[in-house]
PDB file of C-alpha atoms in Angstrom:
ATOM      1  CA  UNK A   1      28.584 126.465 115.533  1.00  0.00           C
ATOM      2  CA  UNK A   2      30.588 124.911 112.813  1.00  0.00           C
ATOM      3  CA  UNK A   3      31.908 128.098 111.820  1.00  0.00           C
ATOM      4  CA  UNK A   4      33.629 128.458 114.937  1.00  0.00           C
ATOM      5  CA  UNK A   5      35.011 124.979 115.325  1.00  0.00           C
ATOM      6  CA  UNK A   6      36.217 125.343 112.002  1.00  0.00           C
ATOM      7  CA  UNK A   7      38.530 128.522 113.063  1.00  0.00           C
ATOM      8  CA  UNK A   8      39.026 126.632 116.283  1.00  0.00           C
ATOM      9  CA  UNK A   9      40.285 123.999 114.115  1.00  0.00           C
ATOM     10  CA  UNK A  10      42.699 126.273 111.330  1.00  0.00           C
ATOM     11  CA  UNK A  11      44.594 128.199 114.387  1.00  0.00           C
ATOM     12  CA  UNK A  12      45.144 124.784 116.186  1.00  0.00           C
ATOM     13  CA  UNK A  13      47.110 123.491 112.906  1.00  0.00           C
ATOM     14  CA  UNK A  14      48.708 126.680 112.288  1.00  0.00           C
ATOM     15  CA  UNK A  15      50.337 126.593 115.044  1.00  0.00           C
ATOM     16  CA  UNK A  16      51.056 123.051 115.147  1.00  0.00           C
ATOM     17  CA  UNK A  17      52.740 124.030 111.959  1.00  0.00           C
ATOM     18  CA  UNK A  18      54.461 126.741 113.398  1.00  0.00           C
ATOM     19  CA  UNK A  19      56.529 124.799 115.802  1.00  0.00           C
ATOM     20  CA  UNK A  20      57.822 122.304 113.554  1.00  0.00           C
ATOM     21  CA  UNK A  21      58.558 125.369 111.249  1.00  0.00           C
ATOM     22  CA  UNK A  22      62.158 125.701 112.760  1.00  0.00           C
ATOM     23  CA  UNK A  23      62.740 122.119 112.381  1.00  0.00           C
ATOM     24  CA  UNK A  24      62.970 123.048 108.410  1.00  0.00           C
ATOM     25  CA  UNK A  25      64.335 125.383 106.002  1.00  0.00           C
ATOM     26  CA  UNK A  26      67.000 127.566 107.130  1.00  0.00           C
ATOM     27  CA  UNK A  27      66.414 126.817 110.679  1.00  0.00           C
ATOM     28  CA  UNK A  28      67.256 123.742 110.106  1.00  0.00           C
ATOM     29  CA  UNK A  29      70.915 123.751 108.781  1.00  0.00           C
ATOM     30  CA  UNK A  30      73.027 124.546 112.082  1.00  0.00           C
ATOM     31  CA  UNK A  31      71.312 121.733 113.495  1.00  0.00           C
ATOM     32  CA  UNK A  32      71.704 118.945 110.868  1.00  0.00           C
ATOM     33  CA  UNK A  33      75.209 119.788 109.603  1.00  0.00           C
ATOM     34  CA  UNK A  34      76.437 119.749 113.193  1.00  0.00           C
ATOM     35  CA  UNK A  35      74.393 116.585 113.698  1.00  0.00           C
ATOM     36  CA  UNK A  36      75.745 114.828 110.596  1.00  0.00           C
ATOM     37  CA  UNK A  37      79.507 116.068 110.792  1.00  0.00           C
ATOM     38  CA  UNK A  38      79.325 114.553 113.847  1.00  0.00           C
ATOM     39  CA  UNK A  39      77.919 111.032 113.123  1.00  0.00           C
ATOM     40  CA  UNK A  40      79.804 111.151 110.094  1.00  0.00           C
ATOM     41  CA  UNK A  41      83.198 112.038 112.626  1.00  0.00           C
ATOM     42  CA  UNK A  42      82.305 108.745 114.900  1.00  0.00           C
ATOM     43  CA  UNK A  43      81.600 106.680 112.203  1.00  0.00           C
ATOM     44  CA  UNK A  44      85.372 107.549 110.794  1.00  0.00           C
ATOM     45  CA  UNK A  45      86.729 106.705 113.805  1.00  0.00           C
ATOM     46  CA  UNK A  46      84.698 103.724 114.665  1.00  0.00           C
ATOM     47  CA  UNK A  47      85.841 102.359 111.216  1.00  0.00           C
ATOM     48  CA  UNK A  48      89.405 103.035 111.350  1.00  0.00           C
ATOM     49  CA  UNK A  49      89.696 101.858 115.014  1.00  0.00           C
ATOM     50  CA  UNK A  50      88.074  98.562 113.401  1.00  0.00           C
ATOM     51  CA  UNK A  51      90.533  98.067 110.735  1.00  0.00           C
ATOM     52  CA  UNK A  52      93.371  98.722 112.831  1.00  0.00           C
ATOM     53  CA  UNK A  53      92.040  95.486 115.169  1.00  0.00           C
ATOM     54  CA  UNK A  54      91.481  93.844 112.021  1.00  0.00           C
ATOM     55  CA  UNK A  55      94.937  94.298 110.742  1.00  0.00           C
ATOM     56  CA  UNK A  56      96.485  93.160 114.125  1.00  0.00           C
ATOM     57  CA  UNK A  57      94.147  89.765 113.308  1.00  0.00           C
ATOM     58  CA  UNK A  58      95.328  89.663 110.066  1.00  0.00           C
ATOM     59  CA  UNK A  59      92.380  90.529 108.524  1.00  0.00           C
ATOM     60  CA  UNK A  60      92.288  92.669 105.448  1.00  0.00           C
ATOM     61  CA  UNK A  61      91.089  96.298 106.066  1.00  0.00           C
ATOM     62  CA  UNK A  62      87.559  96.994 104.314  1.00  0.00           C
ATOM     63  CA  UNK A  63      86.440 101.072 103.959  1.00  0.00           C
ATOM     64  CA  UNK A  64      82.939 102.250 102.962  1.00  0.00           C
ATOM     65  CA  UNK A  65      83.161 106.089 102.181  1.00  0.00           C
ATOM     66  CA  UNK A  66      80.039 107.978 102.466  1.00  0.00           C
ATOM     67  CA  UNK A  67      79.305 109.801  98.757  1.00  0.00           C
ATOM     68  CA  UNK A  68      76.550 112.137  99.529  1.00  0.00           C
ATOM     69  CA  UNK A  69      74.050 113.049 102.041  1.00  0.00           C
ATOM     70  CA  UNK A  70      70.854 114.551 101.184  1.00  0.00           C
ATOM     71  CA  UNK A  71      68.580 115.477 103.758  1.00  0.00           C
ATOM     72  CA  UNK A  72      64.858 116.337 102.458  1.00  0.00           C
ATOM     73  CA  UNK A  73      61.922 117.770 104.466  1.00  0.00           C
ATOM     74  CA  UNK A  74      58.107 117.760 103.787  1.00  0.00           C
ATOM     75  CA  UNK A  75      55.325 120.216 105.902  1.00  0.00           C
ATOM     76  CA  UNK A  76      51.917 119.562 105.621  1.00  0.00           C
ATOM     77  CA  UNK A  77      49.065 120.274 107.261  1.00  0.00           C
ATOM     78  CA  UNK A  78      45.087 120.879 106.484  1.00  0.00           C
ATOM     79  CA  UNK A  79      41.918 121.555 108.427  1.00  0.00           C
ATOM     80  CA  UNK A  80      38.460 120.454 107.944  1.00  0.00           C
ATOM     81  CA  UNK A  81      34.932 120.823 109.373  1.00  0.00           C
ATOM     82  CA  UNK A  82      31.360 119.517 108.315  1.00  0.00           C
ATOM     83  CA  UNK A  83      27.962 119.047 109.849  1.00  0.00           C
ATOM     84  CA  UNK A  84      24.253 118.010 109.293  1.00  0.00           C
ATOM     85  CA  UNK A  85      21.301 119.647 110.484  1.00  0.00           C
ATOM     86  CA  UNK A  86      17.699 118.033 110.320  1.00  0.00           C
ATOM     87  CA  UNK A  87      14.422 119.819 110.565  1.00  0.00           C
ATOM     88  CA  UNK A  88      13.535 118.326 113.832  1.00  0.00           C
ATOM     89  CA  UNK A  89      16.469 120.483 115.115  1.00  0.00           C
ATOM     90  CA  UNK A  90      19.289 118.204 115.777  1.00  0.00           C
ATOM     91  CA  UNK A  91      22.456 118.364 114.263  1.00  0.00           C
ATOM     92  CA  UNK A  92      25.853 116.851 114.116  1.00  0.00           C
ATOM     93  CA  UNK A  93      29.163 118.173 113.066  1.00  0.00           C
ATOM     94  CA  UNK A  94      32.505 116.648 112.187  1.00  0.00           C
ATOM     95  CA  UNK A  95      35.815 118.008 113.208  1.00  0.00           C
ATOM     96  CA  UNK A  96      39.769 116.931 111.571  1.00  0.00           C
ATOM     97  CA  UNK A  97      43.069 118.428 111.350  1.00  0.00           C
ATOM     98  CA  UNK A  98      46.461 117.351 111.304  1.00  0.00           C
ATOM     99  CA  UNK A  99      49.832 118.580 110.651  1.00  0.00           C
ATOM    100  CA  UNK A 100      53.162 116.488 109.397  1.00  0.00           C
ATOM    101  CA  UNK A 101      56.137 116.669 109.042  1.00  0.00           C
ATOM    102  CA  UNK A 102      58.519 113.885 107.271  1.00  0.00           C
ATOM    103  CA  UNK A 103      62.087 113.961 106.817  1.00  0.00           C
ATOM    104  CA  UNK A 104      63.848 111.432 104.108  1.00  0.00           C
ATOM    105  CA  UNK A 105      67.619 111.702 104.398  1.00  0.00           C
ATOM    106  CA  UNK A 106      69.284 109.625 101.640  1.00  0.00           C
ATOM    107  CA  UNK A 107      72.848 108.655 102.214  1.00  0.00           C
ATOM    108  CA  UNK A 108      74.748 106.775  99.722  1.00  0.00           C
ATOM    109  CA  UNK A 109      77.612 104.310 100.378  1.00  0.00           C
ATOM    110  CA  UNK A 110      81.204 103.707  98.172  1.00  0.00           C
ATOM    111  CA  UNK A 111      83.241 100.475  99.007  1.00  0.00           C
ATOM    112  CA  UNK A 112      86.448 101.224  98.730  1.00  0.00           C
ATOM    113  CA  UNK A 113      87.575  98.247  96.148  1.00  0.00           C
ATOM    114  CA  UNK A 114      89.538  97.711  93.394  1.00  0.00           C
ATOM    115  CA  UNK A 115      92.151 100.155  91.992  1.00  0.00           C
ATOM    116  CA  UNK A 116      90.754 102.415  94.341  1.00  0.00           C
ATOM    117  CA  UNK A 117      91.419 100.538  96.878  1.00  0.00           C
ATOM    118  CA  UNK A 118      95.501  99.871  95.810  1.00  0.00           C
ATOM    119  CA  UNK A 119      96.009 103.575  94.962  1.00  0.00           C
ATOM    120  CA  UNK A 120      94.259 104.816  98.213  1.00  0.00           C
ATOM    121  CA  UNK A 121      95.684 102.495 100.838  1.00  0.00           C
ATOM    122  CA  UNK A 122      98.977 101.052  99.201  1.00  0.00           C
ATOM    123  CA  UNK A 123     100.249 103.909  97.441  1.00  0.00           C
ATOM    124  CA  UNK A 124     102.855 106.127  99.773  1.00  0.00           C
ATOM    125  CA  UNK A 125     102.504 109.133 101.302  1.00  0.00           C
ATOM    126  CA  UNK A 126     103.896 112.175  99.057  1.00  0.00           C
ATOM    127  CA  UNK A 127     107.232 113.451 100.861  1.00  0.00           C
ATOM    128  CA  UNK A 128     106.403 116.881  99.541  1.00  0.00           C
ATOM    129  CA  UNK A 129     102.874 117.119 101.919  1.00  0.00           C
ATOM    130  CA  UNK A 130     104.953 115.529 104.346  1.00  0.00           C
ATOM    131  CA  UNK A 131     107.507 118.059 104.433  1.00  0.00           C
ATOM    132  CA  UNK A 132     104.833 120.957 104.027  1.00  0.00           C
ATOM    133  CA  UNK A 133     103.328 119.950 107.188  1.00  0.00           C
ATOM    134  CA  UNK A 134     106.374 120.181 108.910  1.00  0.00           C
ATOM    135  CA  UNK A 135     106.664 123.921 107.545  1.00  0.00           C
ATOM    136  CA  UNK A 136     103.433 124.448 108.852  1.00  0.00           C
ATOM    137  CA  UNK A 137     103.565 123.284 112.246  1.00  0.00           C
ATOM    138  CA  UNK A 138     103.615 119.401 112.332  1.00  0.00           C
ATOM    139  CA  UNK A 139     105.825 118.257 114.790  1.00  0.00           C
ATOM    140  CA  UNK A 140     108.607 116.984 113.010  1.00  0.00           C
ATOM    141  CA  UNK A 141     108.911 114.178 115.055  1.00  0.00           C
ATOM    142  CA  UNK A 142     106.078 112.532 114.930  1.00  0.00           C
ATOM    143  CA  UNK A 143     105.647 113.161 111.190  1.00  0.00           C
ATOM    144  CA  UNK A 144     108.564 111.709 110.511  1.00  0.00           C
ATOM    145  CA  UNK A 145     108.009 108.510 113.113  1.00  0.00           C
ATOM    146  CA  UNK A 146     104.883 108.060 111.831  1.00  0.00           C
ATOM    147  CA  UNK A 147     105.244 107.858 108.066  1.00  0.00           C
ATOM    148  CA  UNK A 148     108.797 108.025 107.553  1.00  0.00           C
ATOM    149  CA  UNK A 149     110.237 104.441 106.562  1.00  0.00           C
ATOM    150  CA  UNK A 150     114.071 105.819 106.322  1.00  0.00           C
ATOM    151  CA  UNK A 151     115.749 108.984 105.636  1.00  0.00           C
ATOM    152  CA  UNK A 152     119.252 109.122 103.990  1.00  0.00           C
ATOM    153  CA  UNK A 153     118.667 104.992 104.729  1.00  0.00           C
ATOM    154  CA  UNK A 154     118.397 105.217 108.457  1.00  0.00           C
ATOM    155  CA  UNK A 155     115.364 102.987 108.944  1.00  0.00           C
ATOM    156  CA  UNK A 156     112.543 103.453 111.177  1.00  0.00           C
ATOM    157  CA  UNK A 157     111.305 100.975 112.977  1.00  0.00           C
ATOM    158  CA  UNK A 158     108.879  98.225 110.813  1.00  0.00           C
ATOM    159  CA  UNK A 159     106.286  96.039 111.689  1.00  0.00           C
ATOM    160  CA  UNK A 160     105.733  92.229 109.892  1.00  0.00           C
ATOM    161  CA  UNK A 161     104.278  88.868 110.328  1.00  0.00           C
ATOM    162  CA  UNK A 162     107.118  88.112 112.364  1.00  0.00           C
ATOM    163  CA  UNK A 163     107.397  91.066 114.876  1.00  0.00           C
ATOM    164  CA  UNK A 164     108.811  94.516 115.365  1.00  0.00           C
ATOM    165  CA  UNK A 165     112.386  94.964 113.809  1.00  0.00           C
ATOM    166  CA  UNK A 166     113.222  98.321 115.941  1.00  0.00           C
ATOM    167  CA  UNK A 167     114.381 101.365 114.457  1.00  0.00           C
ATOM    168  CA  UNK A 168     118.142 102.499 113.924  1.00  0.00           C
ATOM    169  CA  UNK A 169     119.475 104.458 117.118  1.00  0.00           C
ATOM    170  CA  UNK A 170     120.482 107.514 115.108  1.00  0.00           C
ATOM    171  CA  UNK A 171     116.976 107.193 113.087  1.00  0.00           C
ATOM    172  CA  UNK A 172     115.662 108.524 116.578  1.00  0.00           C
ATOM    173  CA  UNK A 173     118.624 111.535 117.201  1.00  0.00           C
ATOM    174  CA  UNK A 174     117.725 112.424 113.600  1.00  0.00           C
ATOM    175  CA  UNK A 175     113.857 112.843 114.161  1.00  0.00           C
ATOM    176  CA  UNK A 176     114.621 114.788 117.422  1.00  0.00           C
ATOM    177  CA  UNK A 177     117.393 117.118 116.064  1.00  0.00           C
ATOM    178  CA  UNK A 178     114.453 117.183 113.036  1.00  0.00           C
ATOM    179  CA  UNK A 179     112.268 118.683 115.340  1.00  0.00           C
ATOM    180  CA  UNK A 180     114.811 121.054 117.247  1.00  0.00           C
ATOM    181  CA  UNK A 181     115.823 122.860 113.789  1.00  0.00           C
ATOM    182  CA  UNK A 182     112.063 123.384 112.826  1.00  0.00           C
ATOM    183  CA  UNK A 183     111.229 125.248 115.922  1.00  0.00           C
ATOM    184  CA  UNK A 184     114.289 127.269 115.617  1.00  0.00           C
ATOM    185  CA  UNK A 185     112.754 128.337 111.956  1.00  0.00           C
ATOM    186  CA  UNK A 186     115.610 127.342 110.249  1.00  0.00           C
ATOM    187  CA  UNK A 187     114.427 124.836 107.732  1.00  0.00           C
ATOM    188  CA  UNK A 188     111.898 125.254 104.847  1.00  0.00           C
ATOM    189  CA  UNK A 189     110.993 123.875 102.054  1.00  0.00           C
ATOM    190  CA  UNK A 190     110.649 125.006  98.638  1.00  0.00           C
ATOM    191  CA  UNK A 191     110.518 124.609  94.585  1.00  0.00           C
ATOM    192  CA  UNK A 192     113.366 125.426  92.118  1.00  0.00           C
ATOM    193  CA  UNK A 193     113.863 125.302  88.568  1.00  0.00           C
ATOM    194  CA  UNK A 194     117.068 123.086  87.821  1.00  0.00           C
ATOM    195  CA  UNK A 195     118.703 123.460  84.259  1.00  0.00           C
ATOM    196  CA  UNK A 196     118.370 119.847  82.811  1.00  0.00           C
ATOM    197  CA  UNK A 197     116.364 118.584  85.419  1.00  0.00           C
ATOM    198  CA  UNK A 198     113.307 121.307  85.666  1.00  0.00           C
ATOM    199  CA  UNK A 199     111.254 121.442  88.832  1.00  0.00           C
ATOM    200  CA  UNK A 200     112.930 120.039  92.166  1.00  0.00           C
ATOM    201  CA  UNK A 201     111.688 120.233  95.848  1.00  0.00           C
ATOM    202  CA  UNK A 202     114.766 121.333  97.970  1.00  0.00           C
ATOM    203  CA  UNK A 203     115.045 121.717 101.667  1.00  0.00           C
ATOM    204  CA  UNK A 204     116.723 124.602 102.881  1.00  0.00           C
ATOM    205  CA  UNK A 205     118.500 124.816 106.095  1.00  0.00           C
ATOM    206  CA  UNK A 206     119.297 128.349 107.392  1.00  0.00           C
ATOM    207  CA  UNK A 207     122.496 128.802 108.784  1.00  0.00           C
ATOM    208  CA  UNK A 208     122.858 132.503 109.629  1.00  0.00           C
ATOM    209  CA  UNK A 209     121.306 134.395 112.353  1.00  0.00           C
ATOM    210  CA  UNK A 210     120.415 131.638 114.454  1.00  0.00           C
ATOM    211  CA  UNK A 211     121.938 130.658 117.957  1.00  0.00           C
ATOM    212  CA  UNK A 212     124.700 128.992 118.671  1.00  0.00           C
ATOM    213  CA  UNK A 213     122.977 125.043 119.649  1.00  0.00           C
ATOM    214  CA  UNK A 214     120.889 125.231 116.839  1.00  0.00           C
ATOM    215  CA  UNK A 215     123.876 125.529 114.640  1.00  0.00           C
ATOM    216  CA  UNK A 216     125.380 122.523 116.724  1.00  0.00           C
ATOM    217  CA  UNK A 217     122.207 120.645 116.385  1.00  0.00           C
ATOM    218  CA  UNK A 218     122.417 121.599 112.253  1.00  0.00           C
ATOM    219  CA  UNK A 219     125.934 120.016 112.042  1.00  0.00           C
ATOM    220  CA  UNK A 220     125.086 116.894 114.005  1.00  0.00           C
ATOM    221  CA  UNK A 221     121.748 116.527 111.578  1.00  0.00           C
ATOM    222  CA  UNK A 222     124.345 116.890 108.895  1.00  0.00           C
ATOM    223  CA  UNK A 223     126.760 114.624 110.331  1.00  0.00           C
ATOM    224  CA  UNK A 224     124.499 111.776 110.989  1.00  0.00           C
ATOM    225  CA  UNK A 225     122.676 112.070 107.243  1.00  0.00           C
ATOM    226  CA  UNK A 226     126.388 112.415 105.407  1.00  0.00           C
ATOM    227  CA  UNK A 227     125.055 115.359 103.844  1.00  0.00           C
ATOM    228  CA  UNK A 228     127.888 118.200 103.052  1.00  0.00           C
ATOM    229  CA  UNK A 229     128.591 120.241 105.903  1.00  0.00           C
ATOM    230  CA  UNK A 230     128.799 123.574 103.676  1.00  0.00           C
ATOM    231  CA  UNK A 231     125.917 123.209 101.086  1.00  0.00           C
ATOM    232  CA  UNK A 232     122.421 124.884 102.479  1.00  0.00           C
ATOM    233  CA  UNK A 233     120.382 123.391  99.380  1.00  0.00           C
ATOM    234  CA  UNK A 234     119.283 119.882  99.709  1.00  0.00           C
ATOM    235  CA  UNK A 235     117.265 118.167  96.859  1.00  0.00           C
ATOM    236  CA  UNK A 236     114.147 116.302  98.188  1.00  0.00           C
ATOM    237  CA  UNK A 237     114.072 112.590  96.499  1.00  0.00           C
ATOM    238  CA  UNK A 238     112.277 109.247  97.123  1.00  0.00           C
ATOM    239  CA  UNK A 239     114.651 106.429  97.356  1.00  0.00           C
ATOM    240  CA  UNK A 240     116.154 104.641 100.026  1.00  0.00           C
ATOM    241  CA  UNK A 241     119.844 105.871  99.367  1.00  0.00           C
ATOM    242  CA  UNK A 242     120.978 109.376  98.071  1.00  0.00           C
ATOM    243  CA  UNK A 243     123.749 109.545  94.893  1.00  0.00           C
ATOM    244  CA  UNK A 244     125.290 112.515  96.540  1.00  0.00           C
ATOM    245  CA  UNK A 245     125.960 114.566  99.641  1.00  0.00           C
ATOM    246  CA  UNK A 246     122.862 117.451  98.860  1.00  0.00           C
ATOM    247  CA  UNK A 247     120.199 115.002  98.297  1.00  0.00           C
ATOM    248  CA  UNK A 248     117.871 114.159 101.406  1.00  0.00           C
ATOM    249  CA  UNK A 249     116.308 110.724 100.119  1.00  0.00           C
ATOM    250  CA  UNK A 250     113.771 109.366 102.317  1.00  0.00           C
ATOM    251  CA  UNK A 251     110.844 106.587 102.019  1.00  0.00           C
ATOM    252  CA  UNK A 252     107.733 106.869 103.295  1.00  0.00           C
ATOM    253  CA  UNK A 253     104.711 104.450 103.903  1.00  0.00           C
ATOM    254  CA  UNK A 254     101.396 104.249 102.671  1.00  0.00           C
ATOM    255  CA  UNK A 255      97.858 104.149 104.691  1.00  0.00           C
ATOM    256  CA  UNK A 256      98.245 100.433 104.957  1.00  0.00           C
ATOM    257  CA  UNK A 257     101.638 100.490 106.645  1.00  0.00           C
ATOM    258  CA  UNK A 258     100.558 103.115 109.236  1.00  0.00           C
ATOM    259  CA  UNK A 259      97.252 101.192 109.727  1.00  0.00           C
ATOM    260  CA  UNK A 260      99.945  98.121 110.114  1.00  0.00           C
ATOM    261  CA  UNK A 261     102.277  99.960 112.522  1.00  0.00           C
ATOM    262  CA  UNK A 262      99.232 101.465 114.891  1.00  0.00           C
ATOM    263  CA  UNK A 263      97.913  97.666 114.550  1.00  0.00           C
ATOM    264  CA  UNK A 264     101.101  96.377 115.985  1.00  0.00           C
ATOM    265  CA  UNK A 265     100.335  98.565 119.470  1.00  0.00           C
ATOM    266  CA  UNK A 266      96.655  96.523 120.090  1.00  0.00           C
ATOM    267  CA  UNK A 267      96.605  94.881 123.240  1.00  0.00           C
ATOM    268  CA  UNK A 268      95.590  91.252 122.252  1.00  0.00           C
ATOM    269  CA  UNK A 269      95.306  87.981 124.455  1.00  0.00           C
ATOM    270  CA  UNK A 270      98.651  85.397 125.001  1.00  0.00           C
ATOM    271  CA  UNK A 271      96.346  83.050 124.119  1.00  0.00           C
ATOM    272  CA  UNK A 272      95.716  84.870 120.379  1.00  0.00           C
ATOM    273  CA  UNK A 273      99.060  85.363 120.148  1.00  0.00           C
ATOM    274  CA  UNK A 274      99.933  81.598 120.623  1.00  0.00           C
ATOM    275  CA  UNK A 275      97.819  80.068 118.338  1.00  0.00           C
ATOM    276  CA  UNK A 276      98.733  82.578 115.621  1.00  0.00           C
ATOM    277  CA  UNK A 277      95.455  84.198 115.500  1.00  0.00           C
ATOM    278  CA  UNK A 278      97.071  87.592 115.291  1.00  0.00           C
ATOM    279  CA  UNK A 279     100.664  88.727 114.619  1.00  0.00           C
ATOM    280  CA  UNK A 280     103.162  89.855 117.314  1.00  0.00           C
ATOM    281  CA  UNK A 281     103.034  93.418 118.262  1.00  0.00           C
ATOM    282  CA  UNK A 282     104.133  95.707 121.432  1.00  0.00           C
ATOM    283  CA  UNK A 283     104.734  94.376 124.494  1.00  0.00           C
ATOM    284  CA  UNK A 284     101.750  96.158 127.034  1.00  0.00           C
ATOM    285  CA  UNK A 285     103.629  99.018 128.638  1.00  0.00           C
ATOM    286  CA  UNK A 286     106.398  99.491 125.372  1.00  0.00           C
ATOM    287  CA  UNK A 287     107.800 103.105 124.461  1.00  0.00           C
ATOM    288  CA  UNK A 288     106.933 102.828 120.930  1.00  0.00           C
ATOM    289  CA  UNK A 289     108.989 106.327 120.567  1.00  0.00           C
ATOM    290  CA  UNK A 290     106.679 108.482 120.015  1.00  0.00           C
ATOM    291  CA  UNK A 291     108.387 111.273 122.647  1.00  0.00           C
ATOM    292  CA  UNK A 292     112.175 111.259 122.184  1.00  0.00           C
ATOM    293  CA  UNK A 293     114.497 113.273 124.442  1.00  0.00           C
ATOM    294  CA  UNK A 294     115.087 116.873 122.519  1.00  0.00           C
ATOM    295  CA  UNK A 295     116.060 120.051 124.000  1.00  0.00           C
ATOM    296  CA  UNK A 296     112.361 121.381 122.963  1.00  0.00           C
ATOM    297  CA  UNK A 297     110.308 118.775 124.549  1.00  0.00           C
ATOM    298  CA  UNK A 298     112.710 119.398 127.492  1.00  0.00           C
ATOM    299  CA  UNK A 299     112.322 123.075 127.384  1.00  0.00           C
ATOM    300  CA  UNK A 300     108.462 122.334 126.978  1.00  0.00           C
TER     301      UNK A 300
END
């Protein structure tokens, strides 16, 4: 009789075993990774959102990256069977099984402090990447509202303690003509050795075999930036002011000042705003110029 309970026993944790058998190993990874890309996704947002409210209550940002996640899984299981039999003929038998199955993820945390914390969030944004995404598909636009602070020192608009100090007019035309020339193909960007001044990034602007208003909207780009009206070869600097007609000098902002500038656009009580709890921003209902009238939003 025991012999049997004891089999009875084995094939009931074997297959106990068996279906949590998919919940490990190889099975396992489509399942977790998706799982933990996206917690990891809504925990990105959830903290940036935060910091942007933060910022609009004057409250310094705080980030916690997340350094490593390892995800470990233990299987056991085990059977077992006993019994007693007396000479008068009665017996007893005992009966146990059980299957497990534990899983010890270990995530580890990294406060963003310190230099870190300078170089990550107050550092500006490299022209060069910002320019490459534009090559490869950015809208130019937007890239350049966004993280732009002037080109050729035509500001964008700012955001301080004290309120919004809007953008120049032609800052706006620029940004939309920016965006007209890129989907006509006819600006890239690219490296070139300089004698006496080695590697520069230049931005080239294509002037032949293109139609007719994109050659219009190339002069008036030109035009508004005082760059020459002949050259095709602009060098790419950082500063707020060129030292000649064939340099495109621009300033960009950092991770704080776009965290500042989206902060700016949070909805907050008059009441807030009157006792200085938070600093002014957008009026509900503002075009913060994000969409400005070009022929290829038109056309779009």
């Amino acid at each position: 009789m025991a012999k049997p309970l004891a089999s009875a026993i084995f094939v009931v944790a074997f297959c106990s075993a068996g279906c949590l058998h998919p919940r490990t190993g190889p099975n396992s990874l489509p399942r977790d990774r998706s799982a933990y890309s996206s917690s990891l996704s809504d925990s990105w947002k959830q903290e940036t959102l935060l910091n942007i409210v933060k910022v609009r209550y004057v409250d310094p940002p705080v980030f916690v990256d997340v350094g490593s996640i390892v995800a470990s899984y233990t299987l056991a299981q085990n059977a077992s069977v006993g019994g007693t039999i007396t000479p008068q003929g009665s017996s007893s038998a005992m009966l146990g099984g059980s299957v497990g199955l534990s899983s010890t993820p270990t995530i580890t945390y990294t406060p963003l402090t310190g230099n870190a914390y300078i170089n990550g969030l107050m550092t500006p944004l490299s022209a060069e990447l910002l320019f490459r995404a534009i090559q490869n598909g950015m809208p130019a636009d937007l890239i350049l509202f966004a993280t732009f602070m002037s080109i050729n020192g035509l500001r964008n608009q700012s955001v301080s303690l004290q309120g919004i100090t809007p953008a120049d007019p032609d800052f706006h035309r620029v940004r939309a003509l920016m965006r007209d020339i890129q989907v006509s193909g006819a600006v890239r960007l690219y490296v070139k050795e300089t004698p006496g001044k080695g590697t520069t990034q230049i931005i080239g602007l294509r002037t032949k075999d293109i139609p007719p208003e994109v050659q219009t909207d190339i002069a008036e780009f030109r035009r508004l930036l005082h760059l020459n009206q002949e050259a095709t070869e602009f060098e790419l600097t950082s500063a707020p002011l060129p030292s000649s007609d064939t340099e495109l000098a621009v300033q960009t902002r950092s991770i704080a000042e776009l965290i500042k500038n989206l902060a700016a656009q949070v909805e907050v009580s008059t009441e807030d705003l009157s006792q200085h709890r938070a600093f002014p921003g957008f009026a509900a209902g503002h075009d913060v110029g994000l969409c400005p009238a070009s022929k290829s939003h038109a056309e779009g």
